[in-house]
Each structure stands twice: as structure tokens, then as C-alpha cells.
Short mmCIF file of C-alpha atoms in Angstrom, two decimals:
data_model
loop_
_atom_site.label_atom_id
_atom_site.label_comp_id
_atom_site.label_asym_id
_atom_site.label_seq_id
_atom_site.Cartn_x
_atom_site.Cartn_y
_atom_site.Cartn_z
CA MET A 1 -41.05 247.93 -42.94
CA SER A 2 -41.85 245.18 -40.48
CA SER A 3 -41.68 242.64 -43.29
CA SER A 4 -38.30 243.89 -44.54
CA GLU A 5 -36.88 243.82 -40.99
CA SER A 6 -37.97 240.23 -40.53
CA HIS A 7 -36.46 239.40 -43.92
CA ALA A 8 -33.13 240.87 -42.90
CA ALA A 9 -33.10 238.93 -39.63
CA ASP A 10 -33.97 235.58 -41.18
CA GLN A 11 -31.62 235.59 -44.13
CA PRO A 12 -27.90 234.85 -43.95
CA THR A 13 -26.04 238.09 -44.51
CA ASN A 14 -23.07 238.61 -46.75
CA ALA A 15 -21.32 240.59 -44.05
CA ALA A 16 -17.97 239.27 -42.82
CA VAL A 17 -18.40 236.40 -40.38
CA ILE A 18 -17.64 237.33 -36.77
CA PRO A 19 -15.78 234.35 -35.28
CA PRO A 20 -16.82 233.09 -31.83
CA VAL A 21 -15.58 234.92 -28.75
CA PHE A 22 -13.93 232.65 -26.17
CA ILE A 23 -14.86 233.77 -22.67
CA LEU A 24 -12.66 232.69 -19.75
CA VAL A 25 -14.78 232.80 -16.61
CA ARG A 26 -12.96 233.60 -13.36
CA PRO A 27 -9.61 232.18 -14.56
CA GLN A 28 -7.09 231.70 -11.78
CA MET A 29 -3.55 231.37 -13.13
CA GLY A 30 -2.16 233.92 -15.55
CA GLU A 31 -0.16 231.14 -17.21
CA ASN A 32 -3.39 229.41 -18.19
CA ILE A 33 -4.83 232.60 -19.66
CA GLY A 34 -1.67 232.96 -21.73
CA ALA A 35 -1.84 229.31 -22.83
CA ALA A 36 -5.47 229.84 -23.84
CA ALA A 37 -4.46 232.87 -25.93
CA ARG A 38 -1.83 230.79 -27.71
CA ALA A 39 -4.26 227.92 -28.32
CA MET A 40 -6.81 230.34 -29.76
CA LEU A 41 -4.33 231.96 -32.13
CA ASN A 42 -3.08 228.51 -33.20
CA PHE A 43 -6.48 228.11 -34.81
CA GLY A 44 -6.94 231.67 -35.96
CA LEU A 45 -9.21 232.88 -33.14
CA GLU A 46 -8.42 236.28 -31.64
CA ARG A 47 -11.55 237.35 -29.73
CA MET A 48 -11.07 236.67 -26.01
CA ARG A 49 -13.02 237.94 -23.03
CA VAL A 50 -12.11 237.50 -19.39
CA VAL A 51 -14.62 237.53 -16.54
CA ASP A 52 -13.34 238.53 -13.09
CA PRO A 53 -9.79 237.14 -13.34
CA ARG A 54 -8.58 236.13 -9.88
CA ASP A 55 -5.26 237.96 -10.06
CA GLY A 56 -6.49 241.12 -11.80
CA TRP A 57 -5.90 242.53 -15.25
CA PRO A 58 -3.64 243.00 -17.15
CA SER A 59 -1.86 239.82 -16.09
CA PRO A 60 1.94 239.87 -16.47
CA LYS A 61 2.08 236.06 -16.21
CA ALA A 62 -0.51 235.71 -18.96
CA VAL A 63 1.50 238.05 -21.18
CA ALA A 64 4.72 236.12 -20.52
CA MET A 65 3.08 232.79 -21.35
CA ALA A 66 1.26 234.08 -24.42
CA SER A 67 4.50 235.27 -26.08
CA GLY A 68 3.62 235.46 -29.79
CA ALA A 69 -0.10 235.56 -29.04
CA GLY A 70 0.07 238.72 -26.92
CA ARG A 71 -2.29 240.60 -29.18
CA VAL A 72 -5.12 238.26 -28.18
CA LEU A 73 -4.63 239.48 -24.59
CA ASP A 74 -4.17 243.11 -25.63
CA GLN A 75 -7.54 243.05 -27.38
CA ALA A 76 -9.33 241.03 -24.70
CA GLY A 77 -12.39 242.53 -23.03
CA VAL A 78 -12.63 242.33 -19.25
CA PHE A 79 -16.02 241.93 -17.59
CA GLY A 80 -17.28 241.76 -14.02
CA ASP A 81 -19.76 238.96 -14.57
CA VAL A 82 -21.00 236.44 -17.12
CA PRO A 83 -24.21 238.28 -18.11
CA GLY A 84 -22.10 241.31 -19.01
CA ALA A 85 -19.64 239.23 -21.00
CA ILE A 86 -22.33 237.52 -23.09
CA ALA A 87 -24.72 240.47 -23.43
CA ASP A 88 -24.10 240.95 -27.16
CA CYS A 89 -24.04 237.23 -28.00
CA ASP A 90 -26.90 235.62 -29.90
CA TYR A 91 -25.94 232.10 -28.88
CA VAL A 92 -23.75 230.89 -26.02
CA PHE A 93 -22.06 227.53 -25.45
CA ALA A 94 -20.87 226.47 -21.99
CA THR A 95 -18.00 223.98 -21.91
CA THR A 96 -18.26 221.60 -19.00
CA ALA A 97 -17.49 217.98 -18.32
CA ARG A 98 -19.74 217.48 -15.34
CA GLY A 99 -23.32 216.34 -15.53
CA ARG A 100 -25.79 218.99 -14.44
CA GLU A 101 -29.26 218.96 -12.99
CA LEU A 102 -30.30 221.13 -15.91
CA THR A 103 -32.39 220.44 -18.96
CA LYS A 104 -30.10 221.66 -21.71
CA PRO A 105 -28.76 220.27 -24.99
CA VAL A 106 -25.29 218.70 -24.67
CA MET A 107 -23.19 218.69 -27.84
CA THR A 108 -19.85 217.28 -28.90
CA PRO A 109 -17.26 219.94 -29.83
CA GLU A 110 -17.75 218.84 -33.43
CA ARG A 111 -21.49 219.44 -33.46
CA ALA A 112 -21.15 222.64 -31.42
CA MET A 113 -18.67 224.24 -33.81
CA GLU A 114 -20.68 223.04 -36.81
CA HIS A 115 -23.62 224.89 -35.27
CA ALA A 116 -21.39 227.89 -34.51
CA ARG A 117 -20.34 227.98 -38.15
CA ALA A 118 -23.97 228.06 -39.28
CA LEU A 119 -24.84 230.75 -36.74
CA THR A 120 -21.91 233.00 -37.59
CA ALA A 121 -22.54 232.53 -41.31
CA ALA A 122 -26.02 233.95 -40.65
CA GLY A 123 -24.50 236.99 -38.97
CA LYS A 124 -25.08 235.79 -35.41
CA ARG A 125 -22.61 236.36 -32.58
CA VAL A 126 -21.43 233.25 -30.77
CA GLY A 127 -19.78 233.02 -27.35
CA VAL A 128 -18.10 230.03 -25.71
CA LEU A 129 -17.74 229.95 -21.91
CA PHE A 130 -14.77 228.22 -20.24
CA GLY A 131 -14.75 227.72 -16.49
CA PRO A 132 -12.01 228.31 -13.93
CA GLU A 133 -9.24 225.73 -13.70
CA ARG A 134 -10.27 223.77 -10.63
CA ALA A 135 -14.02 223.86 -10.31
CA GLY A 136 -15.16 224.58 -13.86
CA LEU A 137 -18.27 226.62 -14.57
CA GLU A 138 -20.89 227.07 -11.87
CA ASN A 139 -24.52 226.16 -12.60
CA GLU A 140 -25.22 229.88 -12.30
CA ASP A 141 -23.03 230.36 -15.41
CA VAL A 142 -24.30 227.31 -17.31
CA VAL A 143 -27.99 228.26 -17.05
CA ARG A 144 -27.22 231.38 -19.10
CA ALA A 145 -25.92 229.33 -22.05
CA ASN A 146 -28.03 227.96 -24.88
CA ALA A 147 -26.17 224.65 -24.96
CA ILE A 148 -23.49 222.66 -23.15
CA VAL A 149 -20.37 221.35 -24.93
CA THR A 150 -18.65 218.30 -23.49
CA VAL A 151 -15.45 216.84 -24.90
CA PRO A 152 -15.94 213.06 -25.17
CA VAL A 153 -12.98 212.07 -23.02
CA ASN A 154 -12.13 208.75 -21.40
CA PRO A 155 -14.63 208.60 -18.51
CA GLU A 156 -11.98 206.99 -16.31
CA PHE A 157 -9.58 209.92 -16.83
CA PRO A 158 -11.59 212.95 -17.88
CA SER A 159 -9.32 215.74 -16.62
CA LEU A 160 -8.75 218.42 -19.25
CA ASN A 161 -7.18 221.69 -18.26
CA LEU A 162 -8.31 225.12 -19.43
CA GLY A 163 -5.71 225.42 -22.19
CA GLN A 164 -6.51 221.95 -23.52
CA CYS A 165 -10.22 222.67 -23.61
CA VAL A 166 -9.63 225.93 -25.48
CA LEU A 167 -7.27 224.11 -27.86
CA LEU A 168 -9.83 221.43 -28.74
CA MET A 169 -12.63 223.94 -29.28
CA GLY A 170 -10.33 226.07 -31.45
CA TYR A 171 -9.30 222.99 -33.41
CA GLU A 172 -12.93 222.08 -34.07
CA TRP A 173 -13.80 225.65 -35.06
CA ARG A 174 -11.00 225.65 -37.62
CA ARG A 175 -11.86 222.12 -38.78
CA GLN A 176 -15.46 223.21 -39.39
CA THR A 177 -14.61 226.47 -41.10
CA VAL A 178 -11.31 226.15 -42.97
CA SER A 179 -11.33 223.66 -45.79
CA VAL A 180 -8.16 221.57 -45.81
CA PRO A 181 -7.59 218.67 -48.19
CA PRO A 182 -7.63 215.55 -45.99
CA GLN A 183 -4.66 214.12 -47.81
CA VAL A 184 -2.14 215.64 -50.18
CA MET A 185 1.14 214.40 -51.52
CA GLU A 186 4.02 216.52 -50.38
CA MET A 187 6.24 216.90 -53.38
CA ALA A 188 9.97 217.05 -53.47
CA ARG A 189 11.45 219.04 -56.35
CA THR A 190 10.76 216.13 -58.65
CA GLU A 191 7.55 215.07 -60.32
CA PHE A 192 5.86 211.71 -60.51
CA ALA A 193 6.87 209.34 -63.28
CA SER A 194 4.51 208.97 -66.21
CA ALA A 195 2.89 205.64 -66.97
CA LEU A 196 5.28 205.25 -69.90
CA GLU A 197 8.30 205.75 -67.64
CA VAL A 198 6.94 203.19 -65.20
CA GLU A 199 6.31 200.78 -68.08
CA LYS A 200 9.90 201.19 -69.31
CA LEU A 201 11.24 200.61 -65.80
CA GLY A 202 9.23 197.39 -65.70
CA ASP A 203 10.72 196.40 -69.06
CA HIS A 204 14.23 197.11 -67.84
CA PHE A 205 13.75 194.98 -64.72
CA GLU A 206 12.20 192.15 -66.70
CA GLU A 207 15.10 192.20 -69.13
CA ARG A 208 17.82 192.19 -66.48
CA LEU A 209 16.08 189.72 -64.22
CA GLY A 210 15.36 187.46 -67.17
CA ALA A 211 19.04 187.51 -68.15
CA ALA A 212 19.96 186.65 -64.55
CA GLY A 213 17.65 183.62 -64.52
CA PHE A 214 15.31 185.16 -61.95
CA PHE A 215 12.07 184.00 -63.57
CA TYR A 216 11.80 180.36 -62.53
CA PRO A 217 10.08 177.91 -62.66
CA GLU A 218 8.52 178.25 -66.07
CA GLY A 219 4.96 177.72 -64.81
CA LYS A 220 5.17 180.73 -62.50
CA VAL A 221 6.86 183.21 -64.85
CA ASP A 222 3.70 184.99 -65.99
CA GLY A 223 2.47 185.42 -62.43
CA MET A 224 5.85 186.72 -61.24
CA LYS A 225 5.98 189.26 -64.05
CA GLN A 226 2.44 190.40 -63.39
CA SER A 227 3.18 190.90 -59.68
CA LEU A 228 6.19 193.05 -60.48
CA ARG A 229 4.23 195.17 -62.99
CA ASN A 230 1.52 195.65 -60.39
CA MET A 231 4.08 196.74 -57.81
CA TRP A 232 5.73 199.32 -60.05
CA SER A 233 2.38 200.90 -60.81
CA ARG A 234 1.28 200.88 -57.19
CA LEU A 235 4.40 202.51 -55.75
CA GLY A 236 3.78 205.99 -57.11
CA LEU A 237 7.43 206.50 -58.01
CA THR A 238 8.83 209.89 -58.90
CA LYS A 239 10.80 210.51 -62.08
CA ALA A 240 13.95 210.71 -59.97
CA GLU A 241 13.24 207.41 -58.27
CA VAL A 242 12.68 205.71 -61.64
CA GLN A 243 16.06 207.01 -62.79
CA THR A 244 17.61 205.73 -59.56
CA PHE A 245 16.24 202.25 -60.24
CA HIS A 246 17.55 202.32 -63.81
CA GLY A 247 20.93 203.37 -62.43
CA MET A 248 20.94 200.55 -59.89
CA LEU A 249 20.24 197.97 -62.55
CA ARG A 250 22.94 199.33 -64.87
CA GLN A 251 25.48 199.53 -62.08
CA ILE A 252 24.82 196.00 -60.87
CA ALA A 253 25.02 194.71 -64.44
CA PHE A 254 28.27 196.60 -64.97
CA HIS A 255 29.72 195.27 -61.74
CA LEU A 256 28.73 191.68 -62.52
CA LYS A 257 30.15 192.01 -66.01
CA GLY A 258 33.44 193.23 -64.53
CA GLN A 259 33.54 190.25 -62.20
CA GLY A 260 32.88 187.88 -65.07
CA ASP A 261 35.80 189.26 -67.10
CA MET B 1 -1.49 176.20 -46.34
CA SER B 2 -0.17 179.16 -48.29
CA SER B 3 -3.70 180.07 -49.35
CA SER B 4 -5.04 179.95 -45.78
CA GLU B 5 -2.13 182.09 -44.57
CA SER B 6 -2.81 184.70 -47.19
CA HIS B 7 -6.50 184.56 -46.28
CA ALA B 8 -5.68 185.22 -42.63
CA ALA B 9 -3.45 188.15 -43.52
CA ASP B 10 -5.89 189.82 -45.90
CA GLN B 11 -9.06 189.56 -43.86
CA PRO B 12 -9.93 191.76 -40.92
CA THR B 13 -9.52 189.69 -37.81
CA ASN B 14 -11.91 189.48 -34.94
CA ALA B 15 -9.03 189.78 -32.50
CA ALA B 16 -9.10 192.76 -30.15
CA VAL B 17 -7.95 195.93 -31.86
CA ILE B 18 -4.49 197.07 -30.78
CA PRO B 19 -4.69 200.87 -30.43
CA PRO B 20 -1.89 203.01 -31.90
CA VAL B 21 1.35 203.37 -29.97
CA PHE B 22 2.42 207.01 -29.49
CA ILE B 23 6.21 207.29 -29.81
CA LEU B 24 7.95 210.32 -28.29
CA VAL B 25 11.23 210.79 -30.15
CA ARG B 26 14.11 212.31 -28.14
CA PRO B 27 11.80 214.23 -25.77
CA GLN B 28 13.60 216.85 -23.71
CA MET B 29 11.56 217.89 -20.69
CA GLY B 30 10.11 215.32 -18.32
CA GLU B 31 7.13 217.62 -17.77
CA ASN B 32 6.21 217.31 -21.42
CA ILE B 33 6.44 213.52 -21.32
CA GLY B 34 4.09 213.56 -18.33
CA ALA B 35 1.69 215.95 -20.10
CA ALA B 36 1.72 213.64 -23.13
CA ALA B 37 0.85 210.67 -20.90
CA ARG B 38 -2.10 212.59 -19.46
CA ALA B 39 -3.30 213.68 -22.90
CA MET B 40 -3.13 210.08 -24.13
CA LEU B 41 -5.10 208.71 -21.20
CA ASN B 42 -7.68 211.49 -21.59
CA PHE B 43 -8.60 209.78 -24.83
CA GLY B 44 -8.14 206.20 -23.69
CA LEU B 45 -4.68 205.59 -25.17
CA GLU B 46 -2.13 203.83 -22.95
CA ARG B 47 0.61 202.58 -25.27
CA MET B 48 3.59 204.97 -25.15
CA ARG B 49 7.16 204.48 -26.31
CA VAL B 50 10.06 206.82 -25.68
CA VAL B 51 13.13 207.08 -27.91
CA ASP B 52 16.36 208.30 -26.31
CA PRO B 53 14.88 210.72 -23.75
CA ARG B 54 17.36 213.52 -23.07
CA ASP B 55 17.26 213.28 -19.29
CA GLY B 56 17.20 209.49 -19.00
CA TRP B 57 14.53 207.05 -17.87
CA PRO B 58 12.58 206.73 -15.65
CA SER B 59 11.91 210.46 -15.45
CA PRO B 60 10.83 211.76 -12.02
CA LYS B 61 9.54 214.98 -13.59
CA ALA B 62 7.43 213.02 -16.06
CA VAL B 63 5.98 210.95 -13.24
CA ALA B 64 5.15 214.06 -11.19
CA MET B 65 3.42 215.73 -14.15
CA ALA B 66 1.54 212.62 -15.22
CA SER B 67 -0.12 212.20 -11.80
CA GLY B 68 -3.20 210.07 -12.52
CA ALA B 69 -1.74 208.84 -15.82
CA GLY B 70 1.36 207.32 -14.24
CA ARG B 71 0.57 203.85 -15.55
CA VAL B 72 1.10 205.07 -19.11
CA LEU B 73 4.70 205.88 -18.13
CA ASP B 74 5.12 202.67 -16.11
CA GLN B 75 4.19 200.61 -19.15
CA ALA B 76 6.14 202.73 -21.65
CA GLY B 77 8.85 201.05 -23.71
CA VAL B 78 12.20 202.80 -24.02
CA PHE B 79 14.22 202.51 -27.23
CA GLY B 80 17.59 203.72 -28.42
CA ASP B 81 16.48 204.77 -31.87
CA VAL B 82 13.44 205.18 -34.11
CA PRO B 83 13.93 202.00 -36.18
CA GLY B 84 13.90 199.98 -32.96
CA ALA B 85 10.81 201.75 -31.67
CA ILE B 86 8.78 201.15 -34.85
CA ALA B 87 10.13 197.68 -35.70
CA ASP B 88 6.86 195.87 -34.95
CA CYS B 89 4.62 198.53 -36.53
CA ASP B 90 2.85 197.85 -39.82
CA TYR B 91 2.16 201.52 -40.51
CA VAL B 92 3.83 204.63 -39.07
CA PHE B 93 2.67 208.24 -39.03
CA ALA B 94 5.12 211.10 -38.42
CA THR B 95 3.61 214.27 -36.94
CA THR B 96 5.33 217.38 -38.23
CA ALA B 97 4.35 220.90 -39.13
CA ARG B 98 7.29 221.75 -41.35
CA GLY B 99 7.36 221.17 -45.08
CA ARG B 100 9.89 218.55 -46.10
CA GLU B 101 11.85 217.84 -49.21
CA LEU B 102 10.32 214.39 -49.20
CA THR B 103 7.70 212.77 -51.40
CA LYS B 104 5.28 211.45 -48.82
CA PRO B 105 1.53 211.66 -48.22
CA VAL B 106 0.50 214.43 -45.82
CA MET B 107 -2.76 213.85 -43.96
CA THR B 108 -4.93 215.82 -41.59
CA PRO B 109 -5.24 214.29 -38.09
CA GLU B 110 -8.80 213.40 -39.03
CA ARG B 111 -7.84 211.42 -42.13
CA ALA B 112 -4.82 209.89 -40.40
CA MET B 113 -6.82 208.53 -37.48
CA GLU B 114 -9.58 207.37 -39.83
CA HIS B 115 -6.87 205.40 -41.64
CA ALA B 116 -5.46 204.19 -38.31
CA ARG B 117 -8.89 202.93 -37.34
CA ALA B 118 -9.15 200.92 -40.56
CA LEU B 119 -5.63 199.54 -40.15
CA THR B 120 -6.09 198.50 -36.53
CA ALA B 121 -9.49 196.98 -37.32
CA ALA B 122 -7.65 194.77 -39.81
CA GLY B 123 -5.24 193.67 -37.09
CA LYS B 124 -2.39 195.98 -38.13
CA ARG B 125 -0.13 197.74 -35.66
CA VAL B 126 0.05 201.52 -35.97
CA GLY B 127 2.69 203.87 -34.57
CA VAL B 128 2.63 207.68 -34.37
CA LEU B 129 5.93 209.56 -34.07
CA PHE B 130 6.15 212.86 -32.17
CA GLY B 131 9.32 214.95 -32.36
CA PRO B 132 11.32 216.68 -29.63
CA GLU B 133 9.92 219.95 -28.30
CA ARG B 134 12.10 222.50 -30.07
CA ALA B 135 13.17 221.10 -33.38
CA GLY B 136 10.52 218.48 -34.10
CA LEU B 137 11.30 215.30 -35.99
CA GLU B 138 14.42 215.09 -38.15
CA ASN B 139 14.12 214.08 -41.78
CA GLU B 140 16.00 210.92 -40.77
CA ASP B 141 12.97 210.04 -38.61
CA VAL B 142 10.32 211.15 -41.09
CA VAL B 143 11.66 209.06 -44.00
CA ARG B 144 10.89 205.94 -41.93
CA ALA B 145 7.20 206.79 -41.68
CA ASN B 146 4.54 205.79 -44.20
CA ALA B 147 2.79 209.15 -43.97
CA ILE B 148 3.08 212.62 -42.45
CA VAL B 149 0.35 214.11 -40.23
CA THR B 150 0.09 217.89 -40.05
CA VAL B 151 -2.40 219.70 -37.82
CA PRO B 152 -4.05 222.42 -39.93
CA VAL B 153 -3.07 225.35 -37.70
CA ASN B 154 -3.11 229.06 -38.40
CA PRO B 155 -0.09 229.47 -40.71
CA GLU B 156 0.72 232.77 -39.03
CA PHE B 157 0.93 231.14 -35.59
CA PRO B 158 1.60 227.45 -36.05
CA SER B 159 3.36 226.66 -32.77
CA LEU B 160 1.96 223.57 -31.08
CA ASN B 161 3.84 221.98 -28.24
CA LEU B 162 4.37 218.26 -27.75
CA GLY B 163 1.50 217.83 -25.29
CA GLN B 164 -0.91 219.73 -27.55
CA CYS B 165 0.03 217.64 -30.57
CA VAL B 166 -0.46 214.42 -28.59
CA LEU B 167 -3.79 215.76 -27.29
CA LEU B 168 -5.13 216.52 -30.76
CA MET B 169 -4.07 213.15 -32.18
CA GLY B 170 -5.63 211.38 -29.19
CA TYR B 171 -8.82 213.41 -29.63
CA GLU B 172 -9.05 212.41 -33.28
CA TRP B 173 -8.35 208.75 -32.49
CA ARG B 174 -11.21 208.72 -30.00
CA ARG B 175 -13.46 210.71 -32.32
CA GLN B 176 -12.87 208.16 -35.08
CA THR B 177 -13.30 205.08 -32.88
CA VAL B 178 -15.75 205.83 -30.07
CA SER B 179 -19.26 206.61 -31.18
CA VAL B 180 -20.73 209.53 -29.26
CA PRO B 181 -24.13 211.04 -30.03
CA PRO B 182 -23.38 214.51 -31.44
CA GLN B 183 -26.18 216.03 -29.42
CA VAL B 184 -28.19 214.74 -26.50
CA MET B 185 -30.55 216.46 -24.12
CA GLU B 186 -29.27 216.40 -20.59
CA MET B 187 -32.29 215.68 -18.47
CA ALA B 188 -33.04 217.03 -15.07
CA ARG B 189 -35.12 214.74 -12.85
CA THR B 190 -38.20 215.80 -14.77
CA GLU B 191 -39.50 214.65 -18.12
CA PHE B 192 -40.65 216.59 -21.11
CA ALA B 193 -44.25 217.71 -21.28
CA SER B 194 -46.58 215.79 -23.58
CA ALA B 195 -48.23 217.50 -26.54
CA LEU B 196 -51.51 217.49 -24.58
CA GLU B 197 -49.88 219.27 -21.63
CA VAL B 198 -48.41 221.86 -23.99
CA GLU B 199 -51.82 222.30 -25.62
CA LYS B 200 -53.48 222.86 -22.25
CA LEU B 201 -50.82 225.38 -21.28
CA GLY B 202 -51.57 227.22 -24.51
CA ASP B 203 -55.29 227.15 -23.65
CA HIS B 204 -54.62 228.52 -20.17
CA PHE B 205 -52.53 231.41 -21.52
CA GLU B 206 -55.10 232.21 -24.22
CA GLU B 207 -57.85 232.25 -21.62
CA ARG B 208 -56.03 234.51 -19.15
CA LEU B 209 -54.58 236.79 -21.80
CA GLY B 210 -57.96 237.04 -23.48
CA ALA B 211 -59.57 238.03 -20.17
CA ALA B 212 -56.85 240.66 -19.70
CA GLY B 213 -57.54 242.22 -23.12
CA PHE B 214 -54.15 241.15 -24.50
CA PHE B 215 -55.40 240.11 -27.95
CA TYR B 216 -55.79 243.38 -29.81
CA PRO B 217 -56.52 244.65 -32.45
CA GLU B 218 -59.13 242.24 -33.72
CA GLY B 219 -57.47 241.78 -37.14
CA LYS B 220 -54.28 240.43 -35.56
CA VAL B 221 -55.77 238.10 -32.97
CA ASP B 222 -55.48 234.91 -35.02
CA GLY B 223 -51.85 235.63 -35.88
CA MET B 224 -50.99 236.44 -32.29
CA LYS B 225 -52.56 233.22 -31.05
CA GLN B 226 -50.80 231.18 -33.70
CA SER B 227 -47.42 232.70 -32.79
CA LEU B 228 -47.94 231.80 -29.14
CA ARG B 229 -48.98 228.22 -29.96
CA ASN B 230 -45.90 227.87 -32.16
CA MET B 231 -43.67 229.14 -29.37
CA TRP B 232 -45.02 226.73 -26.76
CA SER B 233 -44.40 223.79 -29.06
CA ARG B 234 -40.96 224.95 -30.03
CA LEU B 235 -39.66 225.51 -26.51
CA GLY B 236 -39.40 221.86 -25.52
CA LEU B 237 -40.75 222.52 -22.03
CA THR B 238 -40.51 219.94 -19.26
CA LYS B 239 -43.55 218.84 -17.25
CA ALA B 240 -42.18 220.85 -14.33
CA GLU B 241 -41.80 223.99 -16.43
CA VAL B 242 -45.38 223.66 -17.71
CA GLN B 243 -46.58 223.44 -14.11
CA THR B 244 -44.48 226.50 -13.27
CA PHE B 245 -46.18 228.49 -16.05
CA HIS B 246 -49.63 227.39 -14.87
CA GLY B 247 -48.67 228.44 -11.37
CA MET B 248 -47.46 231.86 -12.57
CA LEU B 249 -50.75 232.52 -14.35
CA ARG B 250 -52.82 231.47 -11.37
CA GLN B 251 -50.75 233.54 -8.96
CA ILE B 252 -50.89 236.65 -11.12
CA ALA B 253 -54.66 236.24 -11.54
CA PHE B 254 -55.08 235.77 -7.77
CA HIS B 255 -52.95 238.83 -7.04
CA LEU B 256 -54.84 241.00 -9.52
CA LYS B 257 -58.14 239.80 -8.11
CA GLY B 258 -56.95 240.74 -4.62
CA GLN B 259 -56.02 244.20 -5.86
CA GLY B 260 -59.40 244.57 -7.52
CA ASP B 261 -61.20 243.73 -4.28
#
């Protein structure tokens, strides 16, 4: 029994991951609570808690600002103090820019959300504390966290507001948990040209340019042709673009022929 | 001569890197221009350009919102159109969330700023286009960019405002270019305890707990002691915390002795 309990606690579970809860501590302006709700939902986070909001709860200004993200506010838990708000959390991050007279790990948002991903994947509950707009978190709040998160801002201009801090943490959470290809090619309706089509375009250009006396002087002809072939292959042309180039060449040839007549 | 020119152009230069210029295209509200200036300076970026701002230039509302980041606005270049604003750029990113009927690479902010770092390190000039608040960039703007950047937001709630988009791109630029340790230990005035100090603390606890009859039953004593030793080593205690624990043990022993008398 004791051994099976310990097994269950140590092993990652297959249960659905519970995303981090973002906890706004003593927020002052309703607008900022609403902006935080929007920033959370931008990155797929919906679990908000609010500790002792200055202007009470529910907050009409928060609702107005949140617009499409109103459900984050509707579902938000309201708590009287930080210990109550984090009671069910297994691991708590405190976001703060200021140095503290505390011995505590300080992580970048990147490392913090990487750690949060690992914790949540193992079935743990993660909370992230955000301080009030002006003063930020008090030491009394920070000592209750397992780790500090500090956004590596320009030390000469470090001011981030509540909504921005929530946005960056949400961004990092999503970056760590949702796999997105770092680069894709956005396709128009057309498809890319095949190597054969590119080769034929090169032939067409060589033919027309040769007839126009473009390849000169003799000693440089091979190099010029090689550069053009290299360019056509590098450009990543679509089928439609290859046809456009063929059309240009034909039209110019037709026009020149007409002039010559 | 031609060979040395080509050498100079191909090789990374040792000249100071020119950071990307952030180009706000037809911005509407001065407040948003000011918020963008703040977000840029938060991450050490100072080069802003503005294309055809709706309410003219300079913008008193932008200046009021920018507060400490006013110099970003003071130094900003103002242009009549996008081609003018990007004329000296070697590579241009267009930030946009919407799908386009254009064949163009689409990158995450991470990949885009990684690429921007490589380009600027090679002496190239990089521009990043941001669209107006409501509509975003027009296709007419996007076709002039080398690549599209799209923030991987929640597809069900993708709305990012101008200031947020600038903030995230600035964050990624700084993340890609300024090396920050992912995790450090913020130190109080004290230092961490040495292994010997931790060992002696373990001895002190074993001694007091043994005297109090804590280690029971006999068959589990070794395991209990091992668990405690493991905990002391794992905790990463400071010298001051070790002294605090010694003091606790002594005080409790003294108190119990007093009771016994």
C-alpha cells in the first residue's frame, strides 16, 4: 500500500494536464485585470485567481476591458490572502523584477515555464503570482513561492505593467507546451514548380537572352549561365510564377519582333 | 578590387551590430505609439520609424504615454509610405496574424529574431513592420517584406494589440541576443552552508531526536536516518539557516529540561 502510493506520486500520470493558475495579488485597476484576462486567453490560459482586489469583485471595469475573454473572469476564484490562493498548488512562482533579500532561485520566464510544463505533465498544480501594479509583490508574498521569475528586461528601463507581465508568461507557457513549426511556407493557391519546370524556365531564358546577345564576353558566358541557373533554383518559384516568367519572355519577344517588322 | 569588395560583403563584420528598426505602419492612436516605444525600450530597442501616422507627428498623446521612453519617439523617423521606410533595410519582417494569399515564409517570433540576430551580426539592416491597430498590415505592405512573423496565439482568441505585438517581438529579440542565465540563486547576505556544516546539523538532529525516542521501531531506524540525511543535503540551506536549526534544537532541549526540573 505504502509502496503503491509512493509509486503513484513519483510517476507522471496520464491524467489531463492542469495548466498553471495565474494569481493576481491585490490588483488595483479593473482595466488591468481585464487586460490580464485577455493576455491569458491569447495563449490559451483560462485559470485566474484574484487576491483581495482593491475595488472589490466582480469588477465592471475588468469585465468591460476583458471583452471576449470575459469567461476567464467569470471562472476566476477570489481569495482573501495569498496562502489561501495557493493552498492547492504544488509549486508556486512569484513574478518580480526587484532584487530581494531572500535566498530563492530566480528563473527566466523560459526556464520557469519549461519547469511548469514538466511539473504539470507529472500531475502537479502550478501557480504563478503577479503583484499589484505599482509596488509589485511584497516579500511576505514572495517567501511563499518556490521560485522567483524575472523577465530579463533592459536594466535601464525595466518597467513592465501587469498585463505585459501576464502576456509574457502566457507566451512562454504556450511556447513551451504547444509545438509550432518555427518556419512554414504560406502557400497561395498555387504549388511550387518542379525541378523540371525550373530547368525549362532556365532553358527559355538562356535561349532568349542568347538570341539577344546578352551572353558577352565569350570568356564569361559559362559563369553567367551558371549564376542564372543557380538563381532560378534558389528562388523557390511557384508554378504560377514560372508561367509568368515564360509569359514575360514571350511577350517581350513578340513586342520586339513587332518593332523590327 | 572586386574580389575584396565581395569579401567584405560576404563576411560578418566586426562593426557594431545595428539592432532592428521597428516600423509602425499607419498607427492610429498616439497612446499605442507611446506604448510601443515603452515596450521597445523595455527590451533595449530604440530605433522606431512611423509611416503616415493618422493623427500627425509629433504626437502629444504618444509622448505622454511613452513617459520614460520619450527618446525613442524623439529619434523616430517619419515616412510617407512603406517603401520609403524600408528603403535602407536588407531584410524586412511583416508581423501579421491573418493568413494571406501570398507565397511567403511564415516564422515564429523566436525563429524570426534568431534570423534577425544572424543578419545583424553580418552587418545587415533589419526592419520589422507592425500594422495599424484595427486592420493590421495590408497585403500591399506585406508583399514588400521578405518574411511574415506570426505570434502563435490561441486560435480561438488571437487578438493582440499593437503594443503587445511590439512587446513580444522585443522580448524575443532580447532573448536571442542577450545571454541571461536561465536560473540563478538570489543570495541573501549569507552564504550556503558547507557539506561539513550540513553533516554536523544532521548529527545534532540525530542526537537530539535519538534522546527523545524519535527513532522507532528498531527495524526502521536506518531508513529514517538516511531519509533525514538526504533531506538536509537536498535543502540547500544557508549558513544562517543551519545556525537557526541548531538554535531551535538547543532552545527546545533547554525548555524541556526546564519543564522536567
